[in-house]
Tab-separated table of C-alpha atoms in Angstrom:
chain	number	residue	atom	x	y	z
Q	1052	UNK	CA	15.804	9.040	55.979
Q	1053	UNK	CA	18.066	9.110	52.919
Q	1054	UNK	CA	20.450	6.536	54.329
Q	1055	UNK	CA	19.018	2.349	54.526
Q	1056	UNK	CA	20.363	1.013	58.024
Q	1057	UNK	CA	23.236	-0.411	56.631
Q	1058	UNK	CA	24.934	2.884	55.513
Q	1059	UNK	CA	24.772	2.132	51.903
Q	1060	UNK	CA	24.891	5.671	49.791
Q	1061	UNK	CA	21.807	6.569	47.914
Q	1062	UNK	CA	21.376	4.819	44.386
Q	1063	UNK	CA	23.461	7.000	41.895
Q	1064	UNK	CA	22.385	7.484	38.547
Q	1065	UNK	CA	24.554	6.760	35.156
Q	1066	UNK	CA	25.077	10.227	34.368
Q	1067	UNK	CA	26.339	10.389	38.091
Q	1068	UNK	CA	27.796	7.908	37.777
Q	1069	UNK	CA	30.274	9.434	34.425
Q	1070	UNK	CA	30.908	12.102	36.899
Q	1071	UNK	CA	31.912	9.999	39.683
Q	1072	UNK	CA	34.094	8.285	36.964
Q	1073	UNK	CA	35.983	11.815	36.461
Q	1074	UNK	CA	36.306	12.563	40.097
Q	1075	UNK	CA	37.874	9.212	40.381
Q	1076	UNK	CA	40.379	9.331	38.163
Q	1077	UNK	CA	40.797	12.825	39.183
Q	1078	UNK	CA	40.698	12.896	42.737
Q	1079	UNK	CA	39.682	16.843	42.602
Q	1080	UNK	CA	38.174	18.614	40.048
Q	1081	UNK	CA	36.262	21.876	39.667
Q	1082	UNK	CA	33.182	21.665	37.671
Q	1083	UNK	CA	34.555	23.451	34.336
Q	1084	UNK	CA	37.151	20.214	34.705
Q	1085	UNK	CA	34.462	17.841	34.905
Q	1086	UNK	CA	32.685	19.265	32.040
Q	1087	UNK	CA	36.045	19.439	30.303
Q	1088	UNK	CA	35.796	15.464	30.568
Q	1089	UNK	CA	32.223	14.492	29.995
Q	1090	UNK	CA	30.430	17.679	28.454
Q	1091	UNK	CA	31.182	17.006	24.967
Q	1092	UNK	CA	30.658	12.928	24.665
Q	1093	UNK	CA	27.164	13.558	26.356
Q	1094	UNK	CA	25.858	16.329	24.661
Q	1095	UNK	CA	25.844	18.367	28.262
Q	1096	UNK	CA	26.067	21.854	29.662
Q	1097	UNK	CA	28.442	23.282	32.369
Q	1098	UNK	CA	24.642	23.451	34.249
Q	1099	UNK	CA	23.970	20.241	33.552
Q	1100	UNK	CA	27.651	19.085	35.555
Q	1101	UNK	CA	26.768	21.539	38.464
Q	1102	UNK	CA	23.191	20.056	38.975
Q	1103	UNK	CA	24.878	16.643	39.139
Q	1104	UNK	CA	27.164	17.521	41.182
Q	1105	UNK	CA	24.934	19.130	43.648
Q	1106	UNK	CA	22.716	15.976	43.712
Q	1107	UNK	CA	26.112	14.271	44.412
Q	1108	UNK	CA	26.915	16.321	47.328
Q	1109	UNK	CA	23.425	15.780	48.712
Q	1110	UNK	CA	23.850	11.763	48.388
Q	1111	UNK	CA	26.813	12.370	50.093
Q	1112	UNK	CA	29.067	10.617	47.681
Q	1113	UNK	CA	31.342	13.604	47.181
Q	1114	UNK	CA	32.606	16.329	48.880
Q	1115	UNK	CA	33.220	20.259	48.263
Q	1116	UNK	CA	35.267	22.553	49.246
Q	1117	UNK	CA	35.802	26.681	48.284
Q	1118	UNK	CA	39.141	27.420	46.504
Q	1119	UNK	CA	38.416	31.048	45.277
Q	1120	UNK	CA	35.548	31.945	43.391
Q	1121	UNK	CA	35.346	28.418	42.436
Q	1122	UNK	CA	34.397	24.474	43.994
Q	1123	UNK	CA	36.315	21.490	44.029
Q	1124	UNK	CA	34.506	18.620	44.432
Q	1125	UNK	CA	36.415	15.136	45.322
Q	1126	UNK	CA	34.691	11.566	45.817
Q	1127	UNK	CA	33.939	10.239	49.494
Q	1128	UNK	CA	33.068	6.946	47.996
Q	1129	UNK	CA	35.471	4.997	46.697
Q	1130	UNK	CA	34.877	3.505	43.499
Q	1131	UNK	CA	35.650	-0.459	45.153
Q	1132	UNK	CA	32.874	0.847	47.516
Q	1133	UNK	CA	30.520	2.136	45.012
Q	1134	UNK	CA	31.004	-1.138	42.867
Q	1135	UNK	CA	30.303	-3.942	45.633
Q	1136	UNK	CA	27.079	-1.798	46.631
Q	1137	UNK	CA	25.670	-1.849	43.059
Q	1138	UNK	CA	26.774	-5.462	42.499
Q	1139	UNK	CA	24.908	-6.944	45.504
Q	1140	UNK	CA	21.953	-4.723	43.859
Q	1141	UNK	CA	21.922	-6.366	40.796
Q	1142	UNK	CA	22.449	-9.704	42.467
Q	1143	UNK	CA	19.761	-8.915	44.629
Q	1144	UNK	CA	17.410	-7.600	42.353
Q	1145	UNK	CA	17.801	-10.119	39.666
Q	1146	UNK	CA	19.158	-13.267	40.779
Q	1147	UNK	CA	17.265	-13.511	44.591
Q	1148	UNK	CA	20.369	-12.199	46.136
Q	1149	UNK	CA	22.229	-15.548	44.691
Q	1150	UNK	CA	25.593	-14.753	42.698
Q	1151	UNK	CA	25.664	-17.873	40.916
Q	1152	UNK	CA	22.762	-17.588	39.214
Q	1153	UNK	CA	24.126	-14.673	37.728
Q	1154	UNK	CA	27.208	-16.567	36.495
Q	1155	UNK	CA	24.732	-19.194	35.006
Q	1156	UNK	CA	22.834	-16.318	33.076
Q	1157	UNK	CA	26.086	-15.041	31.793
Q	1158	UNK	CA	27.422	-18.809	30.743
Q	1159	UNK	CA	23.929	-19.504	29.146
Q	1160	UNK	CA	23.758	-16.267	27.633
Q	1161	UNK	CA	27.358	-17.170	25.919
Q	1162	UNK	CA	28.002	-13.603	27.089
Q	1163	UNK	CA	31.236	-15.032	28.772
Q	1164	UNK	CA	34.487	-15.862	26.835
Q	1165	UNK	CA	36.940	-18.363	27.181
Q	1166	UNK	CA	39.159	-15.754	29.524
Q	1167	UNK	CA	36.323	-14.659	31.724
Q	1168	UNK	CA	35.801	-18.220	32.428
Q	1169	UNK	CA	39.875	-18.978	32.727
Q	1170	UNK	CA	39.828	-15.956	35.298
Q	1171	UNK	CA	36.503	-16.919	37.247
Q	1172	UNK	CA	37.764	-20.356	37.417
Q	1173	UNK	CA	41.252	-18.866	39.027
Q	1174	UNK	CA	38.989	-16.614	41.446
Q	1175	UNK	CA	37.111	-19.688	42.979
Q	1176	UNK	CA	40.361	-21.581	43.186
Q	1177	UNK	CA	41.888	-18.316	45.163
Q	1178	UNK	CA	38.724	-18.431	47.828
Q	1179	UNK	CA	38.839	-21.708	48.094
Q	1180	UNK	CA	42.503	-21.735	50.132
């Protein structure tokens, strides 16, 4: 079974994940496009792209469709989607499924500035009504 109960997509890797990144911006691209994007930064091939891709398709997180003699390949996740899932991973994995021990980490850590705090501090006041 490649799906948990809950529906949640299969764990996606950082280099699928810079694809994903394309395709969102993108909302269709071929492969040549999304090697046009991320081939050069990373050092990768146009075969490189297409075996991500295919591994993408298989996870279900994007689709494909012919056009011609080539693909286009657009995200069925949606990046809000794809971002809660791996957040309630890390909090999960890291912090016992607790959110505010992540926060703590982060304010002990100093890795949080005076904005991040100003804007966490306006989040909790937003729940709160």
């Amino acid at each position: 079974m490649s799906k948990s109960d809950d529906q949640s997509p299969e764990r996606i890797s950082e280099a699928e994940h810079a694809v994903m990144e394309v395709l969102w911006d993108r909302g269709t691209a071929t492969a040549a496009e999304v090697c046009d994007a991320v081939c050069e930064a990373r050092g990768w091939s146009l075969p490189t792209v297409k075996t991500l891709l295919s591994r993408l398709v298989q996870k279900q997180a994007i689709e494909t469709r012919p056009d011609g003699r080539r693909y286009l390949y657009s995200p069925v996740m949606a990046r809000a989607d794809y971002l809660g899932t791996e957040s309630r991973r890390l909090v999960n994995r890291l912090f016992g499924g607790k959110a505010a021990s992540l926060v703590a980490h982060l304010a002990e850590s100093e890795a949080l500035t005076e904005d991040d705090l100003a804007e966490i501090e306006a989040l909790l006041k937003e729940l709160k009504q």
